[in-house]
mmCIF file of C-alpha atoms and ligand atoms in Angstrom:
data_model
loop_
_atom_site.group_PDB
_atom_site.id
_atom_site.type_symbol
_atom_site.label_atom_id
_atom_site.label_comp_id
_atom_site.label_asym_id
_atom_site.label_seq_id
_atom_site.Cartn_x
_atom_site.Cartn_y
_atom_site.Cartn_z
ATOM 1 C CA MET A 14 7.293 -30.649 -32.988
ATOM 2 C CA GLU A 15 9.471 -33.562 -32.453
ATOM 3 C CA ILE A 16 11.692 -33.003 -28.760
ATOM 4 C CA SER A 17 14.307 -35.645 -27.460
ATOM 5 C CA PHE A 18 14.068 -35.388 -24.403
ATOM 6 C CA ILE A 19 15.998 -35.938 -21.622
ATOM 7 C CA ASP A 20 13.791 -37.219 -18.922
ATOM 8 C CA LYS A 21 11.560 -39.944 -20.858
ATOM 9 C CA ARG A 22 9.112 -39.407 -18.648
ATOM 10 C CA LEU A 23 8.710 -36.428 -20.069
ATOM 11 C CA GLU A 24 7.000 -38.124 -23.213
ATOM 12 C CA SER A 25 4.124 -39.709 -21.917
ATOM 13 C CA ILE A 26 3.238 -35.812 -20.496
ATOM 14 C CA TYR A 27 4.148 -34.193 -23.550
ATOM 15 C CA SER A 28 1.528 -36.309 -25.027
ATOM 16 C CA LYS A 29 -1.099 -35.980 -23.403
ATOM 17 C CA VAL A 30 -0.332 -32.671 -24.155
ATOM 18 C CA LEU A 31 -0.345 -32.551 -27.250
ATOM 19 C CA LYS A 32 -3.423 -34.904 -27.179
ATOM 20 C CA GLY A 33 -5.131 -32.316 -24.506
ATOM 21 C CA SER A 34 -5.052 -34.707 -22.014
ATOM 22 C CA ARG A 35 -5.239 -33.348 -18.569
ATOM 23 C CA LEU A 36 -2.783 -34.151 -16.544
ATOM 24 C CA SER A 37 -2.620 -36.443 -13.672
ATOM 25 C CA LYS A 38 -0.743 -35.862 -9.841
ATOM 26 C CA LYS A 39 1.790 -38.334 -10.468
ATOM 27 C CA ASP A 40 2.716 -35.854 -14.316
ATOM 28 C CA GLY A 41 3.103 -32.538 -12.353
ATOM 29 C CA ILE A 42 5.457 -35.137 -8.969
ATOM 30 C CA CYS A 43 7.480 -35.557 -12.863
ATOM 31 C CA ILE A 44 7.684 -32.309 -13.249
ATOM 32 C CA TYR A 45 8.689 -31.055 -10.571
ATOM 33 C CA GLU A 46 11.400 -34.156 -9.837
ATOM 34 C CA THR A 47 12.544 -33.584 -13.435
ATOM 35 C CA HIS A 48 16.415 -32.487 -14.106
ATOM 36 C CA ASP A 49 14.971 -31.940 -17.054
ATOM 37 C CA LEU A 50 13.985 -28.277 -17.024
ATOM 38 C CA ILE A 51 15.365 -26.873 -21.411
ATOM 39 C CA GLY A 52 12.892 -30.528 -21.836
ATOM 40 C CA LEU A 53 9.851 -29.216 -19.484
ATOM 41 C CA GLY A 54 10.548 -25.603 -21.105
ATOM 42 C CA LEU A 55 9.616 -27.237 -24.744
ATOM 43 C CA ILE A 56 6.394 -28.916 -23.365
ATOM 44 C CA ALA A 57 5.487 -25.621 -21.035
ATOM 45 C CA ASN A 58 6.610 -22.815 -24.393
ATOM 46 C CA HIS A 59 4.438 -25.350 -26.748
ATOM 47 C CA VAL A 60 0.856 -25.053 -24.612
ATOM 48 C CA ARG A 61 2.096 -21.003 -23.759
ATOM 49 C CA ARG A 62 2.240 -20.250 -27.700
ATOM 50 C CA SER A 63 -0.897 -22.164 -28.819
ATOM 51 C CA LEU A 64 -3.048 -20.643 -26.218
ATOM 52 C CA HIS A 65 -1.317 -16.796 -26.762
ATOM 53 C CA GLY A 66 1.211 -17.130 -29.910
ATOM 54 C CA ASN A 67 4.112 -14.538 -29.649
ATOM 55 C CA LYS A 68 1.972 -11.970 -27.566
ATOM 56 C CA ALA A 69 2.734 -10.994 -24.019
ATOM 57 C CA PHE A 70 0.828 -9.238 -21.415
ATOM 58 C CA TYR A 71 1.807 -6.302 -18.726
ATOM 59 C CA ILE A 72 -0.367 -4.060 -17.421
ATOM 60 C CA TYR A 73 0.165 0.029 -15.520
ATOM 61 C CA ASN A 74 -0.607 -0.538 -12.336
ATOM 62 C CA GLN A 75 0.381 0.893 -8.641
ATOM 63 C CA HIS A 76 0.359 -1.067 -5.634
ATOM 64 C CA LEU A 77 -1.420 0.596 -2.588
ATOM 65 C CA ASN A 78 -0.495 -0.747 0.638
ATOM 66 C CA TYR A 79 -2.887 1.089 2.983
ATOM 67 C CA THR A 80 -2.160 -0.566 6.395
ATOM 68 C CA ASN A 81 0.747 -3.127 7.333
ATOM 69 C CA ILE A 82 -0.788 -3.406 10.737
ATOM 70 C CA CYS A 83 -1.715 -7.155 10.997
ATOM 71 C CA LYS A 84 -3.688 -9.351 14.062
ATOM 72 C CA ASN A 85 -2.201 -12.562 11.653
ATOM 73 C CA ARG A 86 1.115 -12.421 11.836
ATOM 74 C CA CYS A 87 1.889 -14.863 9.541
ATOM 75 C CA ARG A 88 5.955 -16.615 10.274
ATOM 76 C CA PHE A 89 6.786 -16.402 6.034
ATOM 77 C CA CYS A 90 5.310 -12.154 6.624
ATOM 78 C CA ALA A 91 8.040 -9.290 6.590
ATOM 79 C CA TYR A 92 5.634 -7.149 6.016
ATOM 80 C CA ALA A 93 3.259 -6.639 8.893
ATOM 81 C CA ARG A 94 3.370 -5.157 12.012
ATOM 82 C CA ASP A 95 1.741 -4.937 15.728
ATOM 83 C CA ARG A 96 0.014 -1.583 16.146
ATOM 84 C CA LYS A 97 2.373 -0.377 18.519
ATOM 85 C CA GLU A 98 5.877 -1.599 16.506
ATOM 86 C CA LYS A 99 7.846 0.839 15.129
ATOM 87 C CA GLY A 100 7.190 1.601 10.917
ATOM 88 C CA ALA A 101 3.818 0.690 12.241
ATOM 89 C CA TYR A 102 1.980 2.328 9.786
ATOM 90 C CA VAL A 103 -2.426 3.104 8.229
ATOM 91 C CA TRP A 104 -3.040 5.263 5.409
ATOM 92 C CA SER A 105 -5.891 7.431 6.348
ATOM 93 C CA ILE A 106 -8.758 8.041 3.611
ATOM 94 C CA ASP A 107 -6.646 11.266 2.864
ATOM 95 C CA GLN A 108 -3.039 9.970 2.366
ATOM 96 C CA ILE A 109 -4.853 7.286 -0.257
ATOM 97 C CA GLU A 110 -6.224 10.005 -1.991
ATOM 98 C CA LYS A 111 -2.936 12.302 -1.903
ATOM 99 C CA ARG A 112 -1.205 8.865 -3.097
ATOM 100 C CA LEU A 113 -3.868 8.706 -6.345
ATOM 101 C CA LEU A 114 -2.861 11.987 -6.807
ATOM 102 C CA GLU A 115 0.779 11.823 -7.341
ATOM 103 C CA ARG A 116 0.277 9.737 -9.834
ATOM 104 C CA ILE A 117 -2.502 11.211 -11.723
ATOM 105 C CA ASP A 118 -0.721 11.977 -14.355
ATOM 106 C CA GLU A 119 1.032 8.547 -15.288
ATOM 107 C CA PRO A 120 -1.586 6.022 -16.941
ATOM 108 C CA VAL A 121 -2.180 3.347 -14.877
ATOM 109 C CA ASN A 122 -4.900 1.140 -15.410
ATOM 110 C CA GLU A 123 -5.278 -1.356 -12.036
ATOM 111 C CA LEU A 124 -4.640 -0.771 -8.679
ATOM 112 C CA HIS A 125 -4.126 -3.682 -6.720
ATOM 113 C CA ILE A 126 -4.877 -2.960 -3.161
ATOM 114 C CA VAL A 127 -4.161 -4.689 -0.203
ATOM 115 C CA GLY A 128 -2.807 -4.592 3.637
ATOM 116 C CA GLY A 129 -3.244 -6.523 7.058
ATOM 117 C CA LEU A 130 -5.660 -7.882 8.820
ATOM 118 C CA ASN A 131 -5.903 -3.951 11.153
ATOM 119 C CA VAL A 132 -8.750 -3.938 14.013
ATOM 120 C CA ASP A 133 -8.405 0.249 14.694
ATOM 121 C CA LEU A 134 -10.213 -0.208 10.774
ATOM 122 C CA SER A 135 -14.226 0.210 10.588
ATOM 123 C CA PHE A 136 -16.196 -1.769 7.605
ATOM 124 C CA GLU A 137 -17.097 1.983 5.919
ATOM 125 C CA TYR A 138 -13.360 2.903 5.989
ATOM 126 C CA PHE A 139 -13.665 -0.109 3.516
ATOM 127 C CA ILE A 140 -16.093 1.421 1.792
ATOM 128 C CA ASP A 141 -14.583 4.781 1.321
ATOM 129 C CA LEU A 142 -11.503 3.252 0.386
ATOM 130 C CA LEU A 143 -12.882 1.700 -2.321
ATOM 131 C CA LYS A 144 -15.636 4.885 -3.360
ATOM 132 C CA THR A 145 -12.706 7.089 -3.253
ATOM 133 C CA VAL A 146 -10.085 5.899 -5.323
ATOM 134 C CA LYS A 147 -13.304 5.251 -8.509
ATOM 135 C CA ARG A 148 -14.519 8.909 -7.902
ATOM 136 C CA VAL A 149 -10.054 10.108 -8.275
ATOM 137 C CA ARG A 150 -9.402 7.003 -10.366
ATOM 138 C CA PRO A 151 -12.639 6.050 -12.298
ATOM 139 C CA ASN A 152 -11.445 4.825 -15.125
ATOM 140 C CA ALA A 153 -9.032 2.134 -13.774
ATOM 141 C CA THR A 154 -10.465 -1.128 -12.628
ATOM 142 C CA ILE A 155 -10.078 -1.775 -8.063
ATOM 143 C CA LYS A 156 -8.196 -5.269 -8.099
ATOM 144 C CA ALA A 157 -8.332 -5.535 -3.972
ATOM 145 C CA PHE A 158 -8.676 -7.569 -1.024
ATOM 146 C CA THR A 159 -7.387 -11.285 -0.921
ATOM 147 C CA CYS A 160 -10.214 -14.024 0.830
ATOM 148 C CA VAL A 161 -7.775 -13.523 3.796
ATOM 149 C CA GLU A 162 -9.165 -10.389 4.296
ATOM 150 C CA ILE A 163 -13.054 -10.922 2.683
ATOM 151 C CA ASP A 164 -13.129 -13.278 5.438
ATOM 152 C CA TYR A 165 -12.036 -10.797 8.776
ATOM 153 C CA LEU A 166 -14.373 -7.726 6.580
ATOM 154 C CA SER A 167 -17.937 -10.083 6.901
ATOM 155 C CA ASN A 168 -17.364 -10.962 10.628
ATOM 156 C CA LEU A 169 -16.183 -7.250 11.203
ATOM 157 C CA ALA A 170 -19.231 -5.624 9.606
ATOM 158 C CA GLY A 171 -22.151 -9.229 10.458
ATOM 159 C CA LEU A 172 -22.428 -8.901 7.319
ATOM 160 C CA SER A 173 -22.840 -12.586 5.111
ATOM 161 C CA LEU A 174 -20.328 -13.456 2.706
ATOM 162 C CA GLU A 175 -22.364 -12.912 0.415
ATOM 163 C CA ASP A 176 -23.889 -9.820 1.544
ATOM 164 C CA THR A 177 -20.176 -8.459 2.377
ATOM 165 C CA ILE A 178 -19.279 -9.689 -1.692
ATOM 166 C CA GLN A 179 -21.919 -7.619 -2.221
ATOM 167 C CA ARG A 180 -21.582 -4.514 -0.526
ATOM 168 C CA LEU A 181 -18.080 -3.925 -1.027
ATOM 169 C CA LYS A 182 -19.183 -4.617 -5.378
ATOM 170 C CA ASP A 183 -21.428 -1.904 -5.539
ATOM 171 C CA ALA A 184 -18.429 0.718 -3.266
ATOM 172 C CA GLY A 185 -16.430 0.166 -6.404
ATOM 173 C CA LEU A 186 -14.574 -3.533 -5.932
ATOM 174 C CA GLU A 187 -13.752 -4.501 -9.434
ATOM 175 C CA MET A 188 -11.289 -7.719 -9.600
ATOM 176 C CA MET A 189 -9.575 -9.591 -6.420
ATOM 177 C CA PRO A 190 -5.812 -10.737 -6.039
ATOM 178 C CA GLY A 191 -5.094 -14.112 -5.648
ATOM 179 C CA GLY A 192 -2.849 -13.903 -2.566
ATOM 180 C CA GLY A 193 -3.702 -15.332 -0.006
ATOM 181 C CA ALA A 194 -3.611 -18.656 -0.546
ATOM 182 C CA GLU A 195 0.292 -19.355 0.437
ATOM 183 C CA ILE A 196 -0.084 -23.044 0.235
ATOM 184 C CA LEU A 197 -3.870 -24.937 0.661
ATOM 185 C CA ASN A 198 -3.001 -27.307 2.956
ATOM 186 C CA SER A 199 -4.016 -27.423 6.647
ATOM 187 C CA ARG A 200 -0.243 -29.186 8.049
ATOM 188 C CA VAL A 201 1.382 -26.071 6.184
ATOM 189 C CA HIS A 202 -1.434 -24.006 7.505
ATOM 190 C CA LYS A 203 -0.607 -25.067 11.275
ATOM 191 C CA GLU A 204 2.581 -24.773 10.763
ATOM 192 C CA LEU A 205 2.792 -21.455 9.367
ATOM 193 C CA PHE A 206 0.096 -19.174 8.959
ATOM 194 C CA PRO A 207 -2.606 -21.128 12.203
ATOM 195 C CA LYS A 208 -4.333 -17.524 12.590
ATOM 196 C CA LYS A 209 -5.169 -17.301 8.748
ATOM 197 C CA ILE A 210 -7.958 -18.759 7.188
ATOM 198 C CA GLY A 211 -6.969 -22.471 6.124
ATOM 199 C CA HIS A 212 -8.026 -23.701 2.537
ATOM 200 C CA VAL A 213 -11.835 -25.012 3.411
ATOM 201 C CA ARG A 214 -11.875 -21.623 3.508
ATOM 202 C CA TRP A 215 -10.445 -20.108 1.017
ATOM 203 C CA LEU A 216 -12.039 -22.028 -1.422
ATOM 204 C CA GLU A 217 -14.928 -21.636 -0.354
ATOM 205 C CA ILE A 218 -14.798 -17.623 -0.466
ATOM 206 C CA VAL A 219 -13.692 -17.870 -4.238
ATOM 207 C CA ARG A 220 -16.737 -18.557 -4.802
ATOM 208 C CA ALA A 221 -18.505 -16.548 -3.517
ATOM 209 C CA VAL A 222 -16.986 -14.304 -5.156
ATOM 210 C CA HIS A 223 -16.578 -16.089 -8.784
ATOM 211 C CA LYS A 224 -20.416 -16.749 -8.328
ATOM 212 C CA ALA A 225 -20.976 -12.874 -7.704
ATOM 213 C CA GLY A 226 -19.323 -12.692 -10.613
ATOM 214 C CA ILE A 227 -15.943 -11.652 -10.219
ATOM 215 C CA LYS A 228 -13.012 -12.736 -11.251
ATOM 216 C CA THR A 229 -9.535 -13.483 -9.694
ATOM 217 C CA ASN A 230 -6.453 -14.415 -8.990
ATOM 218 C CA ALA A 231 -5.025 -17.195 -7.957
ATOM 219 C CA THR A 232 -1.263 -17.310 -6.020
ATOM 220 C CA MET A 233 0.731 -20.605 -4.953
ATOM 221 C CA LEU A 234 4.151 -19.057 -2.543
ATOM 222 C CA TYR A 235 6.838 -22.086 -3.051
ATOM 223 C CA GLY A 236 10.388 -21.791 -1.451
ATOM 224 C CA HIS A 237 9.449 -23.178 2.408
ATOM 225 C CA ILE A 238 8.781 -25.704 3.941
ATOM 226 C CA GLU A 239 5.790 -27.158 1.686
ATOM 227 C CA THR A 240 6.273 -30.402 -0.295
ATOM 228 C CA ILE A 241 6.746 -31.334 -3.675
ATOM 229 C CA GLU A 242 2.941 -33.253 -3.256
ATOM 230 C CA GLU A 243 1.579 -30.486 -1.604
ATOM 231 C CA ARG A 244 2.450 -28.496 -4.537
ATOM 232 C CA VAL A 245 0.874 -30.167 -6.270
ATOM 233 C CA ASP A 246 -2.637 -31.178 -4.763
ATOM 234 C CA HIS A 247 -2.691 -27.075 -4.345
ATOM 235 C CA LEU A 248 -2.695 -26.794 -8.445
ATOM 236 C CA ILE A 249 -5.327 -29.240 -8.655
ATOM 237 C CA SER A 250 -7.521 -27.669 -5.990
ATOM 238 C CA LEU A 251 -7.246 -24.868 -8.220
ATOM 239 C CA ARG A 252 -7.541 -25.852 -11.434
ATOM 240 C CA THR A 253 -10.479 -28.487 -9.431
ATOM 241 C CA LEU A 254 -12.820 -25.537 -8.609
ATOM 242 C CA GLN A 255 -11.983 -23.332 -11.979
ATOM 243 C CA ASP A 256 -14.020 -26.692 -13.198
ATOM 244 C CA GLU A 257 -16.555 -25.565 -11.399
ATOM 245 C CA THR A 258 -16.964 -21.340 -11.539
ATOM 246 C CA ALA A 259 -14.776 -20.813 -14.488
ATOM 247 C CA GLY A 260 -13.716 -17.129 -12.290
ATOM 248 C CA PHE A 261 -10.130 -17.484 -11.414
ATOM 249 C CA SER A 262 -8.087 -15.240 -14.519
ATOM 250 C CA ALA A 263 -4.043 -15.397 -14.056
ATOM 251 C CA PHE A 264 -1.903 -17.760 -11.477
ATOM 252 C CA ILE A 265 0.835 -16.113 -10.096
ATOM 253 C CA PRO A 266 3.714 -18.670 -8.427
ATOM 254 C CA LEU A 267 5.522 -16.667 -5.479
ATOM 255 C CA ALA A 268 8.804 -16.992 -4.949
ATOM 256 C CA PHE A 269 9.392 -17.479 -0.755
ATOM 257 C CA HIS A 270 11.577 -14.008 0.437
ATOM 258 C CA ALA A 271 12.862 -15.239 3.887
ATOM 259 C CA GLU A 272 14.453 -12.066 5.511
ATOM 260 C CA ASN A 273 13.160 -10.331 8.597
ATOM 261 C CA THR A 274 10.855 -12.999 8.779
ATOM 262 C CA LYS A 275 10.362 -16.300 11.059
ATOM 263 C CA LEU A 276 11.717 -18.743 8.609
ATOM 264 C CA SER A 277 15.022 -16.501 7.694
ATOM 265 C CA HIS A 278 17.193 -19.453 8.248
ATOM 266 C CA LEU A 279 15.855 -20.791 4.993
ATOM 267 C CA PRO A 280 17.924 -20.414 1.166
ATOM 268 C CA PRO A 281 16.056 -18.410 -1.120
ATOM 269 C CA THR A 282 15.028 -20.575 -3.881
ATOM 270 C CA THR A 283 16.669 -21.302 -7.347
ATOM 271 C CA ALA A 284 16.086 -20.097 -10.580
ATOM 272 C CA VAL A 285 15.209 -23.645 -12.031
ATOM 273 C CA ASP A 286 12.700 -24.253 -9.014
ATOM 274 C CA ASP A 287 11.533 -20.586 -10.323
ATOM 275 C CA LEU A 288 11.352 -21.803 -13.750
ATOM 276 C CA LYS A 289 9.548 -25.084 -12.789
ATOM 277 C CA ASN A 290 6.799 -23.166 -10.642
ATOM 278 C CA VAL A 291 5.562 -21.963 -14.155
ATOM 279 C CA ALA A 292 6.039 -24.756 -15.888
ATOM 280 C CA ALA A 293 4.262 -27.228 -13.449
ATOM 281 C CA ALA A 294 1.408 -24.050 -13.431
ATOM 282 C CA ARG A 295 1.103 -23.738 -17.009
ATOM 283 C CA LEU A 296 0.881 -27.689 -17.892
ATOM 284 C CA MET A 297 -0.855 -28.145 -14.993
ATOM 285 C CA LEU A 298 -3.495 -25.664 -14.816
ATOM 286 C CA ASP A 299 -4.813 -26.621 -18.179
ATOM 287 C CA ASN A 300 -8.131 -23.918 -17.302
ATOM 288 C CA PHE A 301 -6.095 -21.430 -16.933
ATOM 289 C CA ALA A 302 -6.604 -18.857 -19.496
ATOM 290 C CA HIS A 303 -3.504 -16.723 -17.879
ATOM 291 C CA ILE A 304 0.430 -18.098 -15.862
ATOM 292 C CA LYS A 305 2.201 -14.692 -14.810
ATOM 293 C CA ALA A 306 6.199 -14.353 -13.859
ATOM 294 C CA TYR A 307 6.191 -11.952 -11.578
ATOM 295 C CA TRP A 308 9.459 -10.131 -11.592
ATOM 296 C CA VAL A 309 9.198 -8.776 -8.254
ATOM 297 C CA MET A 310 10.146 -11.977 -6.523
ATOM 298 C CA ILE A 311 11.767 -13.378 -8.909
ATOM 299 C CA GLY A 312 13.665 -11.009 -10.982
ATOM 300 C CA GLU A 313 13.330 -9.094 -13.706
ATOM 301 C CA LYS A 314 16.091 -11.276 -15.249
ATOM 302 C CA LEU A 315 14.384 -14.524 -14.719
ATOM 303 C CA ALA A 316 11.003 -13.249 -15.877
ATOM 304 C CA GLN A 317 11.957 -12.506 -18.639
ATOM 305 C CA VAL A 318 12.748 -15.913 -19.283
ATOM 306 C CA ALA A 319 10.177 -17.264 -18.198
ATOM 307 C CA LEU A 320 8.553 -16.139 -20.301
ATOM 308 C CA SER A 321 9.847 -18.726 -22.188
ATOM 309 C CA PHE A 322 8.960 -21.766 -19.878
ATOM 310 C CA GLY A 323 5.054 -20.696 -19.311
ATOM 311 C CA ALA A 324 3.652 -17.477 -19.158
ATOM 312 C CA ASP A 325 3.019 -14.934 -20.682
ATOM 313 C CA ASP A 326 2.399 -11.938 -18.637
ATOM 314 C CA LEU A 327 5.144 -10.052 -16.577
ATOM 315 C CA ASP A 328 2.168 -8.367 -13.664
ATOM 316 C CA GLY A 329 2.789 -4.445 -14.186
ATOM 317 C CA THR A 330 4.422 -1.117 -13.311
ATOM 318 C CA ILE A 331 3.685 -1.537 -10.097
ATOM 319 C CA ILE A 332 5.906 1.251 -8.946
ATOM 320 C CA GLU A 333 5.979 0.721 -4.902
ATOM 321 C CA GLU A 334 6.053 -2.823 -4.066
ATOM 322 C CA ARG A 335 6.743 -3.589 -0.793
ATOM 323 C CA ILE A 336 5.548 -7.070 0.672
ATOM 324 C CA THR A 337 8.232 -8.480 -0.937
ATOM 325 C CA HIS A 338 10.893 -5.599 -0.675
ATOM 326 C CA MET A 339 10.081 -5.575 2.986
ATOM 327 C CA ALA A 340 11.552 -10.009 2.569
ATOM 328 C CA GLY A 341 14.428 -8.620 1.142
ATOM 329 C CA ALA A 342 13.322 -8.504 -2.999
ATOM 330 C CA LYS A 343 16.481 -7.848 -5.072
ATOM 331 C CA SER A 344 13.898 -6.167 -8.178
ATOM 332 C CA ALA A 345 13.428 -2.947 -8.200
ATOM 333 C CA LYS A 346 10.212 -1.470 -6.728
ATOM 334 C CA GLY A 347 8.759 -0.186 -10.048
ATOM 335 C CA LEU A 348 9.406 -0.471 -14.331
ATOM 336 C CA THR A 349 8.811 1.606 -16.835
ATOM 337 C CA LYS A 350 6.352 0.828 -19.307
ATOM 338 C CA ASP A 351 9.839 1.389 -21.346
ATOM 339 C CA GLN A 352 11.628 -1.124 -19.703
ATOM 340 C CA MET A 353 8.262 -3.462 -19.148
ATOM 341 C CA GLU A 354 8.393 -3.063 -23.416
ATOM 342 C CA ASP A 355 11.668 -3.529 -23.700
ATOM 343 C CA MET A 356 12.033 -7.472 -21.145
ATOM 344 C CA ILE A 357 9.060 -8.704 -23.581
ATOM 345 C CA THR A 358 10.410 -7.598 -26.778
ATOM 346 C CA LYS A 359 13.832 -8.999 -26.314
ATOM 347 C CA ALA A 360 13.274 -12.137 -25.118
ATOM 348 C CA GLY A 361 11.484 -12.557 -28.965
ATOM 349 C CA LEU A 362 7.916 -11.578 -27.995
ATOM 350 C CA GLU A 363 5.230 -9.260 -28.796
ATOM 351 C CA PRO A 364 4.533 -7.343 -25.986
ATOM 352 C CA VAL A 365 -0.002 -6.152 -25.480
ATOM 353 C CA GLU A 366 -0.670 -3.278 -22.490
ATOM 354 C CA ARG A 367 -3.447 -5.370 -21.251
ATOM 355 C CA ASP A 368 -6.217 -4.044 -18.761
ATOM 356 C CA SER A 369 -7.383 -5.892 -15.800
ATOM 357 C CA PHE A 370 -9.519 -8.499 -17.797
ATOM 358 C CA TYR A 371 -6.772 -8.891 -20.330
ATOM 359 C CA HIS A 372 -8.093 -7.001 -23.035
ATOM 360 C CA PRO A 373 -5.982 -4.309 -25.076
ATOM 361 C CA ILE A 374 -4.669 -1.138 -24.792
ATOM 362 C CA LYS A 375 -5.255 0.952 -27.434
HETATM 363 O O1 V47 B 6 -0.814 -13.466 0.307
HETATM 364 C C1 V47 B 6 3.744 -12.866 1.610
HETATM 365 C C2 V47 B 6 2.877 -13.361 -0.724
HETATM 366 C C3 V47 B 6 1.529 -12.384 -1.261
HETATM 367 C C4 V47 B 6 5.622 -13.102 1.638
HETATM 368 O O2 V47 B 6 -3.394 -11.402 -8.449
HETATM 369 C C5 V47 B 6 5.061 -13.920 -0.126
HETATM 370 O O3 V47 B 6 -2.202 -9.810 -9.138
HETATM 371 C C6 V47 B 6 7.285 -14.551 -1.094
HETATM 372 O O4 V47 B 6 -0.642 -11.623 -4.139
HETATM 373 N N1 V47 B 6 7.722 -13.778 0.222
HETATM 374 C C7 V47 B 6 0.895 -11.032 -2.671
HETATM 375 N N2 V47 B 6 6.399 -14.046 -0.851
HETATM 376 C C8 V47 B 6 0.858 -10.816 -3.432
HETATM 377 C C9 V47 B 6 0.420 -12.038 -4.105
HETATM 378 C C10 V47 B 6 0.465 -11.204 -5.323
HETATM 379 C C11 V47 B 6 1.211 -10.300 -6.175
HETATM 380 C C12 V47 B 6 0.957 -10.028 -7.884
HETATM 381 C C13 V47 B 6 -0.004 -10.367 -7.926
HETATM 382 C C14 V47 B 6 -1.163 -10.315 -8.056
HETATM 383 C C15 V47 B 6 -2.070 -10.974 -8.159
HETATM 384 C C16 V47 B 6 -0.686 -11.401 -6.630
HETATM 385 O O5 V47 B 6 2.702 -12.269 -1.008
HETATM 386 C C17 V47 B 6 0.226 -13.093 -0.391
HETATM 387 C C18 V47 B 6 2.433 -13.811 0.140
HETATM 388 O O6 V47 B 6 1.200 -15.710 0.069
HETATM 389 N N3 V47 B 6 3.549 -13.659 0.238
HETATM 390 N N4 V47 B 6 4.830 -12.824 2.030
HETATM 391 C C19 V47 B 6 7.579 -13.680 1.363
HETATM 392 N N5 V47 B 6 8.440 -13.036 2.823
HETATM 393 FE FE1 SF4 B 7 -0.966 -10.357 7.702
HETATM 394 FE FE2 SF4 B 7 -1.209 -11.148 4.988
HETATM 395 FE FE3 SF4 B 7 1.200 -10.995 6.769
HETATM 396 FE FE4 SF4 B 7 -0.445 -12.601 6.795
HETATM 397 S S1 SF4 B 7 0.847 -12.269 5.589
HETATM 398 S S2 SF4 B 7 0.998 -11.476 8.310
HETATM 399 S S3 SF4 B 7 -2.499 -11.788 6.751
HETATM 400 S S4 SF4 B 7 -0.943 -9.173 6.228
#
């Protein structure tokens, strides 16, 4: 397809994409700098269509955030609380079971389980949590814990990383979400989340998890203090690790929400930046099969548009999102299957309900 670009720099990016050549750091920076949004979208959509044709995926999932008590207190987080602070909570295993049973008649396919680093919880709590979820919902995939939690659990249990992962896997862990990466860079780490593991450890844990046969997602939290160069470096770090392990399933750009955080003076991300992040991911991450437009963070309407800017997946129904809503997200807390399908159909695409591993649900 001939494209007449307003920004002529996109011509060489398009010709690399057509030849299947890998984009460079300079190309990545150009993707973020360009004002030719439609030209960029056409290139990203070309890649998206060559990988997935007319299909757009979604999943029937449920989020469970077992505690918001967290010792890390990252500056961008509105969700975490100290133990005695108003609004702090931790769910007992019985409460988790009750939450699962409340929705047992719904066709939930995946349970997305993450929480804060709560020093009152024992390693056995996590094993019990996984076993309980598997018992109550044997047919749903357990996608649980970020690398931050895995690092914490390994210290808590006094076990090696490999043994920790194996114990969790034996108890029912099947996949891991992509959170906790934020921006893989020491400057931003020091400024925004100094108590949390840094990028070297994050990548080390992902490598070990992939080696243990567990697929994970990857994310990037953008729209705070990071530079364009740091975003591109982040994407290239993920791409390099994916070359080595092939263990990443999807990438999800996460738009920063500032309300109720230590960075509440920062403006929200713009629609243009949100779409550029989706397109940049699709173009730079040539070895990732899936890019998600996370409607919770960019809103339902823009997520629908993002399906034409490189995204092939809208994540899921979710039901009860907490982390972004505590930081001021105005999107719904959950969507129905009909709403997800309607968004996709009205974008001219074919909705495919999937499981955690992108197998279509019959
Ligand atoms: O790790 C925290 C981010 C992540 C804020 O893998 C914030 O399928 C915006 O990782 N504004 C958790 N973002 C969410 C996450 C995720 C979501 C959906 C799907 C998947 C998946 C993973 O949310 C955290 C952090 O990076 N976050 N605070 C905030 N104020
Ligand atoms: Fe804790 Fe995660 Fe919030 Fe950081 S982002 S304070 S690790 S819950």
